[in-house]
C-alpha positions as a Python dict, from the first residue, in 0.01 Angstrom:
ca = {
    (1, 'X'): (0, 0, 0),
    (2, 'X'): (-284, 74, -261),
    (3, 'X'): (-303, 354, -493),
    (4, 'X'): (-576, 534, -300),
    (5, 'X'): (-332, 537, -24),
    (6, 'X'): (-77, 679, -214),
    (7, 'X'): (-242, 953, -352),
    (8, 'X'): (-129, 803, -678),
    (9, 'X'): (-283, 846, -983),
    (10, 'X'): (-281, 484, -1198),
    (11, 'X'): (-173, 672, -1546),
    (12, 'X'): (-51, 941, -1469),
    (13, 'X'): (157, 1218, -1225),
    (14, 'X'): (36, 1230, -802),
    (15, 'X'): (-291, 1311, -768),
    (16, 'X'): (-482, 1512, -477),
    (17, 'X'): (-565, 1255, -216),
    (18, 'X'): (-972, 1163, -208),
    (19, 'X'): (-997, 1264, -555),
    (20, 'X'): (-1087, 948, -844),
    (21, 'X'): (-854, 993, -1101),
    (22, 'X'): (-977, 1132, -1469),
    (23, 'X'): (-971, 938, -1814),
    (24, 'X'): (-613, 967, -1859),
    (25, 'X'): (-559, 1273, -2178),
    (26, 'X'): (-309, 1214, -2441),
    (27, 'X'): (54, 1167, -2384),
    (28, 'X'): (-56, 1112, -1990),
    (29, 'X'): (248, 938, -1840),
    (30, 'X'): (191, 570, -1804),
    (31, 'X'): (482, 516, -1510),
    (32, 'X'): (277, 444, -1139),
    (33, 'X'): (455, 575, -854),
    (34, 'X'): (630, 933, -758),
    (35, 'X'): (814, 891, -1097),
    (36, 'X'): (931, 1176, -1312),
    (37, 'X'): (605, 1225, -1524),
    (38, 'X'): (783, 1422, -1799),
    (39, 'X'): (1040, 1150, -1873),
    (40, 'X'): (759, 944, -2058),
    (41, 'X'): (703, 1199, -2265),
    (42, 'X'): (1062, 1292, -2366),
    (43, 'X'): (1077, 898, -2468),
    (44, 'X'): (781, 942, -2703),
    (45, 'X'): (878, 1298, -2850),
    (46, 'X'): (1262, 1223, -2846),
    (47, 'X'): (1332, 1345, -3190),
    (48, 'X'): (1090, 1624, -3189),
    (49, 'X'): (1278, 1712, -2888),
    (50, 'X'): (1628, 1661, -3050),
    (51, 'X'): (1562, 1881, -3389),
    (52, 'X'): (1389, 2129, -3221),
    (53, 'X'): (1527, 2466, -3291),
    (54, 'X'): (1375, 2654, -3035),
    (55, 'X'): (1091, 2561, -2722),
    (56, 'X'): (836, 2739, -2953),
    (57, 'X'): (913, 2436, -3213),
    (58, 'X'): (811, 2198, -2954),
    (59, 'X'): (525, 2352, -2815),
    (60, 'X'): (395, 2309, -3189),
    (61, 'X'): (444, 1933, -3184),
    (62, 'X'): (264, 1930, -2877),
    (63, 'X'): (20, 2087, -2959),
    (64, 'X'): (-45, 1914, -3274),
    (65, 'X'): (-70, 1569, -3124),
    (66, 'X'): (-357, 1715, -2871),
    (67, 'X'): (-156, 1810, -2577),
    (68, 'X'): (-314, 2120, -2428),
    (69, 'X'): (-285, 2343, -2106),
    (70, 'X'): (-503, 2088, -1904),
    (71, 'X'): (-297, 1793, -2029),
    (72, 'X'): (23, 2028, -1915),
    (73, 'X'): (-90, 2046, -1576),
    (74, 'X'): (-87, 1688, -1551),
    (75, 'X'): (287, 1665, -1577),
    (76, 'X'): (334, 1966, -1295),
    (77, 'X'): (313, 2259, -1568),
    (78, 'X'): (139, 2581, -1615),
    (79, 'X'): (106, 2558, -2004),
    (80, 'X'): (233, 2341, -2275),
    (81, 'X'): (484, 2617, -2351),
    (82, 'X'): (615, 2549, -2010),
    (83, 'X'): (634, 2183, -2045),
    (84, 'X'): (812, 2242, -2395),
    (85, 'X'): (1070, 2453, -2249),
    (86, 'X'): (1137, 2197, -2039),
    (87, 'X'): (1206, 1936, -2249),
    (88, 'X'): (1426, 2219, -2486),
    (89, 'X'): (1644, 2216, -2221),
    (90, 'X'): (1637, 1829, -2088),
    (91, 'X'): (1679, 1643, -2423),
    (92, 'X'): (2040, 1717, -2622),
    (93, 'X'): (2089, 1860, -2917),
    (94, 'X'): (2134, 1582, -3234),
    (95, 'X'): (2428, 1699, -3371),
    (96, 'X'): (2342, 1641, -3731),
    (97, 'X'): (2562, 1831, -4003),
    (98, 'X'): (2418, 2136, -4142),
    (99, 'X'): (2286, 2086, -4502),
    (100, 'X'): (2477, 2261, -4788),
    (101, 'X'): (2310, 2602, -4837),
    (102, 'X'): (2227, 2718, -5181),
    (103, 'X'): (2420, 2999, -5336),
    (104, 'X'): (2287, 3326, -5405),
    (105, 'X'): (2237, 3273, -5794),
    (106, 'X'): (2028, 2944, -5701),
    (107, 'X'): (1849, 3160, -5465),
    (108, 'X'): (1788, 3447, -5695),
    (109, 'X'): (1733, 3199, -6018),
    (110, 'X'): (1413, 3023, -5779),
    (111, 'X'): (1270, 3347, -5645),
    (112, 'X'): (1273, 3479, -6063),
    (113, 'X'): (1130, 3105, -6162),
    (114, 'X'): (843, 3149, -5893),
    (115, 'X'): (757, 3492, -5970),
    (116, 'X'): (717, 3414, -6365),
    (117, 'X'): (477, 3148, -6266),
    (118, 'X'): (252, 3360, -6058),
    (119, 'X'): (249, 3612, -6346),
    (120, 'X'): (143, 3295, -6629),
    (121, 'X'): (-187, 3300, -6530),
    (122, 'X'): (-286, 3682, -6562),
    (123, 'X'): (-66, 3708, -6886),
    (124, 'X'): (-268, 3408, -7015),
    (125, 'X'): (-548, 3517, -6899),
    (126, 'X'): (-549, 3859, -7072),
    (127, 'X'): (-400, 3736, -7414),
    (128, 'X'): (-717, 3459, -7428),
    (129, 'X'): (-960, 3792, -7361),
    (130, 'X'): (-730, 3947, -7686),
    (131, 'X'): (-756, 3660, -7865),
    (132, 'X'): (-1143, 3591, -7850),
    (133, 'X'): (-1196, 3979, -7915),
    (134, 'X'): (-977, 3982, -8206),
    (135, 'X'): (-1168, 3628, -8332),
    (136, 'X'): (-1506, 3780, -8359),
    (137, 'X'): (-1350, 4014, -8663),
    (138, 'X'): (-1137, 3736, -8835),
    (139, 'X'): (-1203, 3627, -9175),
    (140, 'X'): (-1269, 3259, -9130),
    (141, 'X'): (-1407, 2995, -9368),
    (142, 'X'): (-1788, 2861, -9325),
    (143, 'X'): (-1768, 2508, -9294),
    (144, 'X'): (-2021, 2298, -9511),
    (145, 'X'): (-2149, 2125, -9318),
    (146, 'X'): (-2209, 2403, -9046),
    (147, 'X'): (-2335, 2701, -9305),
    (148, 'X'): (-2576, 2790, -9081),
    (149, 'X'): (-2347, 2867, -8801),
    (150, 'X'): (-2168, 3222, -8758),
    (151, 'X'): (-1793, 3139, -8816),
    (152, 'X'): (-1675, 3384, -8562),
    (153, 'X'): (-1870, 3270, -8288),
    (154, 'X'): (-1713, 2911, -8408),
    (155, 'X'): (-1380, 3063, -8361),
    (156, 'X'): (-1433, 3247, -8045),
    (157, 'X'): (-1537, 2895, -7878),
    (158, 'X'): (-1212, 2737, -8014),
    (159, 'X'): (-979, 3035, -7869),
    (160, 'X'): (-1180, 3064, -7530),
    (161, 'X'): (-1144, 2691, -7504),
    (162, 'X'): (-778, 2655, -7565),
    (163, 'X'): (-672, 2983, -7384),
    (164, 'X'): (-933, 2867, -7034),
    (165, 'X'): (-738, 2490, -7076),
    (166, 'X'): (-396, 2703, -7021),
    (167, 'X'): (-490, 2938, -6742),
    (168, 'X'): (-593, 2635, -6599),
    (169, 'X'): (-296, 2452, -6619),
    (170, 'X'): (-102, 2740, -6470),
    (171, 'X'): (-283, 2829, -6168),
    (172, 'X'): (-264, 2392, -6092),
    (173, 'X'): (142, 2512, -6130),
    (174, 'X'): (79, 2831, -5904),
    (175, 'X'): (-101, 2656, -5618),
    (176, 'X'): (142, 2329, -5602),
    (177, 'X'): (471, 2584, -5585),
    (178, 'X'): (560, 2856, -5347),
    (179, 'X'): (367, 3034, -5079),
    (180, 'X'): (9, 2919, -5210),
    (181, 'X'): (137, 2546, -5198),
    (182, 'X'): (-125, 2360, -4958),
    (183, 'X'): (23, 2179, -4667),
    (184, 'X'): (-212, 1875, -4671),
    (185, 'X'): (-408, 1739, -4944),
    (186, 'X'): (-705, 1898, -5031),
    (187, 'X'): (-1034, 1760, -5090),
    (188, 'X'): (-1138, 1719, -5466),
    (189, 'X'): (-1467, 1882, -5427),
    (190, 'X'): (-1261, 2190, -5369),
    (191, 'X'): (-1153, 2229, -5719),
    (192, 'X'): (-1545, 2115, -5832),
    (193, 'X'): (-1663, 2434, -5574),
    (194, 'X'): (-1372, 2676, -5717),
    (195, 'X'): (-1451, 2577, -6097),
    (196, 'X'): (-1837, 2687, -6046),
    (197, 'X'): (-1720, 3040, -5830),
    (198, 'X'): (-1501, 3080, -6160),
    (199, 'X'): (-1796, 3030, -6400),
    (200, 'X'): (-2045, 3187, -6242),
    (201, 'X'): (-1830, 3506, -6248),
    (202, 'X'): (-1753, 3442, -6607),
    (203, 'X'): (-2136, 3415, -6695),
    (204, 'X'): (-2376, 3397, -6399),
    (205, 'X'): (-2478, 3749, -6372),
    (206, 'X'): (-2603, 3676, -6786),
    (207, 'X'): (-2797, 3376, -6658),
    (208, 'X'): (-2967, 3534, -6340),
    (209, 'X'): (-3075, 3816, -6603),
    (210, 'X'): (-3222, 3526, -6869),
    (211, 'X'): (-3366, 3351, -6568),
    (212, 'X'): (-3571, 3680, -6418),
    (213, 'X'): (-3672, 3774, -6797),
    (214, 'X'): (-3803, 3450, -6896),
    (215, 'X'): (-4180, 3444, -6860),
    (216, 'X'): (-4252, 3069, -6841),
    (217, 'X'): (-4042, 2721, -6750),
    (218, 'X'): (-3883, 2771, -7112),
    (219, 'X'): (-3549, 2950, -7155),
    (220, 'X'): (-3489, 3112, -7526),
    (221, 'X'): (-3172, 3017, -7696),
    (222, 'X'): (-2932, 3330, -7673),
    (223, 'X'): (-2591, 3358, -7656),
    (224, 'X'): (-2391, 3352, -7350),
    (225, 'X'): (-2246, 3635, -7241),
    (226, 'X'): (-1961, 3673, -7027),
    (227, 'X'): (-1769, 3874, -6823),
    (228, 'X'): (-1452, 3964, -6949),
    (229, 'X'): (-1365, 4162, -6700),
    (230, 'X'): (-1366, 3979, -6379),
    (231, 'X'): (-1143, 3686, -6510),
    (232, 'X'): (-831, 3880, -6581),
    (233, 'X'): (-845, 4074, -6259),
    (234, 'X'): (-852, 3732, -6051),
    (235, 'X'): (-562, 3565, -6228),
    (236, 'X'): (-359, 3869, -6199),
    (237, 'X'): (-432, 3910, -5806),
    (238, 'X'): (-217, 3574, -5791),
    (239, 'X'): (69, 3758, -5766),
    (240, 'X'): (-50, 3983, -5461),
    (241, 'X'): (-192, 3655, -5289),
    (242, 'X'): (131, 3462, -5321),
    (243, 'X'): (325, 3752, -5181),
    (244, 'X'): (92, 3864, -4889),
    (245, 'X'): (85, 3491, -4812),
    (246, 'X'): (512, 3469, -4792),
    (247, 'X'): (451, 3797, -4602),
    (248, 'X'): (237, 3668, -4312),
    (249, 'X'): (412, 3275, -4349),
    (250, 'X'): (753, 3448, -4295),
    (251, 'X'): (639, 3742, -4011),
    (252, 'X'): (461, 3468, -3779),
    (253, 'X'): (737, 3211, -3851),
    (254, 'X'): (973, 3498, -3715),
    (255, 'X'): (700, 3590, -3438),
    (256, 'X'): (696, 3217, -3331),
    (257, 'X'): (1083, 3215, -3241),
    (258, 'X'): (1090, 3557, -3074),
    (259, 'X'): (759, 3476, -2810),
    (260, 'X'): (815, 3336, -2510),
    (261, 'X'): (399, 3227, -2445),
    (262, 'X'): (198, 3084, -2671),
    (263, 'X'): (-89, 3384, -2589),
    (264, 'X'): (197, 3635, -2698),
    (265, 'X'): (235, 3433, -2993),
    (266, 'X'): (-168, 3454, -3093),
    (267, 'X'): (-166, 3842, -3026),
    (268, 'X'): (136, 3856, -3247),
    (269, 'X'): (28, 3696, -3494),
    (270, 'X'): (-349, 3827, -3526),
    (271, 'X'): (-272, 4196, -3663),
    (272, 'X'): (-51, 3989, -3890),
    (273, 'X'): (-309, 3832, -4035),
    (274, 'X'): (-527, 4158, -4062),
    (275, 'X'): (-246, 4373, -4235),
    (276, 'X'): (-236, 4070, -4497),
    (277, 'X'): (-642, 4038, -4605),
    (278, 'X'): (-609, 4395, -4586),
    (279, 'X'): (-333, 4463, -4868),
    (280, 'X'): (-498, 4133, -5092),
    (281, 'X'): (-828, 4328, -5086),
    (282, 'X'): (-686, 4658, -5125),
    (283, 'X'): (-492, 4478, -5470),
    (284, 'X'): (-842, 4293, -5547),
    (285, 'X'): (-983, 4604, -5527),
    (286, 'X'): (-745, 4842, -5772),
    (287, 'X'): (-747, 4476, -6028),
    (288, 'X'): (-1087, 4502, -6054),
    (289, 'X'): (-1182, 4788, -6107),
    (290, 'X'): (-870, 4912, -6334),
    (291, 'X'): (-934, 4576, -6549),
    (292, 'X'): (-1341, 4642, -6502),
    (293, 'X'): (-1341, 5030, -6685),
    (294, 'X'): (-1089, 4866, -6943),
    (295, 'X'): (-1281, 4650, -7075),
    (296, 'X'): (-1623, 4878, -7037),
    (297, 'X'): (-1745, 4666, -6789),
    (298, 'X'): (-1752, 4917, -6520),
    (299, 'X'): (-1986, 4987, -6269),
    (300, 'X'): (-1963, 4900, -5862),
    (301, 'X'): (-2175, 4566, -5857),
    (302, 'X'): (-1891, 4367, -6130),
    (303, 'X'): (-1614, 4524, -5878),
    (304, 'X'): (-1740, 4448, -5536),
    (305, 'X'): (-1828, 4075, -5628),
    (306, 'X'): (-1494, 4032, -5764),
    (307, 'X'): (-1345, 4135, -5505),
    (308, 'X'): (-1536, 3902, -5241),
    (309, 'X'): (-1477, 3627, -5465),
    (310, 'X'): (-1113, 3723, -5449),
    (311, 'X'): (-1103, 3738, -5114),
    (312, 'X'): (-1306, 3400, -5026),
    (313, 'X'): (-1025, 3248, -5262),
    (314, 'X'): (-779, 3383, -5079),
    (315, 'X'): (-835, 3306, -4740),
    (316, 'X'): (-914, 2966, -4839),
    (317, 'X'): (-599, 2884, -5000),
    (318, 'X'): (-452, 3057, -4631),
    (319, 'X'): (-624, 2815, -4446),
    (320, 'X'): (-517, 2488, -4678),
    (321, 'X'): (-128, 2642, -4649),
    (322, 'X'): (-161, 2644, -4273),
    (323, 'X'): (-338, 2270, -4280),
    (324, 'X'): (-678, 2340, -4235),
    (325, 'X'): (-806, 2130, -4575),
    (326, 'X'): (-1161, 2139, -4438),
    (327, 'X'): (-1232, 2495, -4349),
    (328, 'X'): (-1063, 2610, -4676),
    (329, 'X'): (-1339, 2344, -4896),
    (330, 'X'): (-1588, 2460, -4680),
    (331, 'X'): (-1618, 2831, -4796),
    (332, 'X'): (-1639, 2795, -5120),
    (333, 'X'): (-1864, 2527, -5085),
    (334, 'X'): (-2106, 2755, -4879),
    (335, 'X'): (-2028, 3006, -5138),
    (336, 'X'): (-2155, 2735, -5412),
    (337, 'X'): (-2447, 2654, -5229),
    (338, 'X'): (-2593, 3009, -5167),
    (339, 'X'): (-2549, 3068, -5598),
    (340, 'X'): (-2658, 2791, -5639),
    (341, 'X'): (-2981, 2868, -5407),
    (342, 'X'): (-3023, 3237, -5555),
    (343, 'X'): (-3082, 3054, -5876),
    (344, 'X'): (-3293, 2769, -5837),
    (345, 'X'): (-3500, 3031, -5638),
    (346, 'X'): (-3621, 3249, -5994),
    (347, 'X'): (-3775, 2913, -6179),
    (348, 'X'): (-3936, 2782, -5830),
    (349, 'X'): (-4100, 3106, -5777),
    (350, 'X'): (-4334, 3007, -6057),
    (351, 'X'): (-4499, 2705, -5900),
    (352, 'X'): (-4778, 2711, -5760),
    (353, 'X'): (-4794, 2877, -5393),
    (354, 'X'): (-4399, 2952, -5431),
    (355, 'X'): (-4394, 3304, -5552),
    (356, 'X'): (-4230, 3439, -5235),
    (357, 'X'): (-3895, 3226, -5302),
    (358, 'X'): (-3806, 3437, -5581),
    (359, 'X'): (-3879, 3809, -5392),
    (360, 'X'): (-3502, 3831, -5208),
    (361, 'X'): (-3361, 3774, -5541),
    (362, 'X'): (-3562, 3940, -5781),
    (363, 'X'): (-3554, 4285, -5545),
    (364, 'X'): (-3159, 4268, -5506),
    (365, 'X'): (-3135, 4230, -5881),
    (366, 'X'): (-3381, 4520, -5920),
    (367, 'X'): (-3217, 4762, -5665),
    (368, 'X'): (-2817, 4672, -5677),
    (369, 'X'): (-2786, 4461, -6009),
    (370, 'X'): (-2734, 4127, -6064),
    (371, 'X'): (-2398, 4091, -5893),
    (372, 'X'): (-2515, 4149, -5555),
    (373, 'X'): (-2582, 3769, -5535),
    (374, 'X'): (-2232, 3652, -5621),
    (375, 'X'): (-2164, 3973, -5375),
    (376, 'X'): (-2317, 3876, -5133),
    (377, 'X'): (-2269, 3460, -5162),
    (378, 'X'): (-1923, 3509, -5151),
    (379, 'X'): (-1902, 3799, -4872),
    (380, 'X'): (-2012, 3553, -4580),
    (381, 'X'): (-1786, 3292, -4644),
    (382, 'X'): (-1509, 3464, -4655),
    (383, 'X'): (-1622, 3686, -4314),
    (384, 'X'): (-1659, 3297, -4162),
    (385, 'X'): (-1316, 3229, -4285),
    (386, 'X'): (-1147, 3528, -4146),
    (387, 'X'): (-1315, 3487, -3781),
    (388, 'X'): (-1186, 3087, -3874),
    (389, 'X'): (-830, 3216, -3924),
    (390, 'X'): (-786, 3472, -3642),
    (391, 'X'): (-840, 3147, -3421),
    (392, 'X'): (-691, 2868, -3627),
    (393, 'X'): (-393, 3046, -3734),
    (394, 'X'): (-312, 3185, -3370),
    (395, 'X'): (-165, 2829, -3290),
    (396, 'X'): (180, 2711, -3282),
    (397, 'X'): (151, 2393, -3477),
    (398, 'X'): (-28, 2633, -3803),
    (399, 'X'): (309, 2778, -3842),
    (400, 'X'): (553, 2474, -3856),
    (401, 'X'): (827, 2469, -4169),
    (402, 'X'): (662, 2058, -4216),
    (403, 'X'): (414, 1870, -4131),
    (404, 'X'): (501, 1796, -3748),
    (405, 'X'): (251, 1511, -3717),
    (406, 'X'): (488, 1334, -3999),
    (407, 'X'): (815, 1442, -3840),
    (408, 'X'): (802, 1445, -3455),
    (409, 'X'): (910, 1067, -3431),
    (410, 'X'): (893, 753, -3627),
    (411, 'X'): (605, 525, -3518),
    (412, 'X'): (868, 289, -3346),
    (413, 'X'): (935, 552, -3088),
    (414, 'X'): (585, 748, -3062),
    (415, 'X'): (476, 390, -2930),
    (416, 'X'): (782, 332, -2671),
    (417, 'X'): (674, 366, -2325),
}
């Protein structure tokens, strides 16, 4: 008797008879016949299936190695939460000993350790801003050689360096420790996209203004100015963005056990995610602008684009915690690229036949101040990344304690038929 006759699908469960069978989806059974179709796959996923804490757990592995509700109805369910809680309840337990669980003091010493780093960077931060201020009235010694250079700005340089070298250094500790730790590898044009956001709030708004005052192709030598206001209000908003991140890591984590559907899950866990860009911008905005009128830097341009860069930052480093590398390099990239744009814009204005290239920019400088464009180039990423996260992080598999694709099974028994 052929397959045809059988109503038989060649790969996969029975099918509807007269029907040509599909390309078979991943995980399809490979067993011909009236066979159990689900037994295949509690072969492949045996020790996802054994570890598994809960169904939710296993709809996560499932759903990271592409099996969706179409590929569910192929082995006889509704959803892939329904085929998970099947297999919860098919495949035993591995009884493996429970690991030795730290003592409170441990606990308490690690939650003190991680909460001094996140504060490094702001208290570096705002001693380097000290330190440079307090350099430009220091007695220092002319060098010989460089008599016709201005000692203090010589000093400045040195102490800006240095102190910029060890915020550095401690945000690299903040964002490979704790809640902002990324799940996956990042890119390494990420840090090259995050290093010009960080400069251009430092000193862009200074170059847009030298760029729309110059009269010809030639730039006069003048001093850079920078902001000193914006960089101590982002490495102090560290600390909110680790904690709002534990916040929303440990709410959807406790969310994903108590659901019983995966679309119960994603409503769950979107107001979640909400609440927490809600209470980093409401931090971003109180930083900045406390840290803006300290400094005399005041004013709402400095404090809005602050903020959005903030923000952009923030759900970035979301997205690479939750394994999404890609998304979270590609808003500050688009970020990059819209600076970047804004300013190549005021010198190509002066060609020939390009004068209206340089009107968007030169009438948002005019009317809202030169921080609308770092404003408003940071603003749109981040509003992509948020509409990004309330569908990326809605999934099952975004919320797993590790990696599943490295820990369902060993390659030996993902390939056992």
């Amino acid at each position: 008797m052929t397959t045809a006759e059988t109503g038989t699908g060649p790969d996969g469960p029975p099918s509807e008879p007269g029907t040509r069978p599909g390309p078979r989806p991943p995980d399809a059974p490979t067993r011909r016949g009236p066979a159990d179709p689900v037994k295949t796959l509690m072969h492949r996923h045996r020790t996802l299936c054994e570890h598994a804490v809960d169904p939710m757990e296993i709809a996560a592995g499932l759903e990271a190695h592409g099996v969706t509700d179409r590929t569910a109805a192929r082995f006889r369910h509704r959803d892939v939460f329904s085929l998970a809680e099947e297999l919860y309840a098919r495949v035993p337990r591995a009884e493996t000993p429970p690991p030795d669980a730290p003592g409170t003091e441990s606990v308490r010493r690690g939650r003190g350790v991680r909460a001094v780093l996140h504060l490094l960077p702001g208290a570096l931060c705002a001693a380097t801003v000290a330190a440079v201020a307090a350099a430009a009235h220091a007695p220092t010694p002319v060098p010989t050689a460089w008599i016709d250079a201005p000692s203090t700005h010589l000093a400045q340089a040195v102490v800006g360096a240095a102190g910029a070298c060890l915020v550095l250094l401690a945000l690299r500790l903040c964002v490979r420790h704790g809640p902002l730790r990324a799940r996956r590898p990042s890119a390494r044009a990420a840090g090259l996209w995050t290093c010009w956001l960080a400069a251009y709030a430092l000193c862009g708004d200074w170059l847009l203004r030298l760029l729309l005052a110059a009269g010809g192709p030639d730039l006069p030598y003048v001093r850079p100015q920078f902001d000193t206001g914006t960089a101590p209000a982002l490495t102090c908003a560290v600390v909110p963005a680790a904690w709002c991140a534990h916040w929303f890591a440990a709410r959807a984590r406790r969310g994903l056990a108590d659901s019983r559907c995966l679309t119960a899950f994603g409503s769950r866990v979107r107001p979640l995610l909400l609440v927490a860009v809600t209470m980093q911008l409401a931090a971003l905005l109180a930083l900045s602008a406390a840290l803006g009128a300290a400094v005399g830097d005041g004013g709402a341009g400095p404090v809005v684009a602050a903020t959005a860069l903030g923000l952009l930052l923030f759900l970035a480093r979301l997205l690479a915690r939750h394994g999404f590398p890609a998304a979270a390099a590609a808003g500050p990239a688009a970020a990059v690229a819209l600076e970047a744009a804004a300013l190549a814009s005021v010198p190509a204005a002066r060609l020939p036949g390009l004068a209206p290239l340089g009107k968007p920019v030169e009438t948002a400088v005019t009317l809202l101040g030169p921080s609308a464009v770092p404003a408003v180039a940071c603003a749109l990423p981040a509003a992509g990344l948020l509409l990004y996260a309330l569908r990326a992080l809605t999934g099952a598999s975004a919320h797993a304690p590790d990696p599943v694709a490295a820990s369902a099974a060993p390659p030996a028994e993902a390939d056992r038929p």
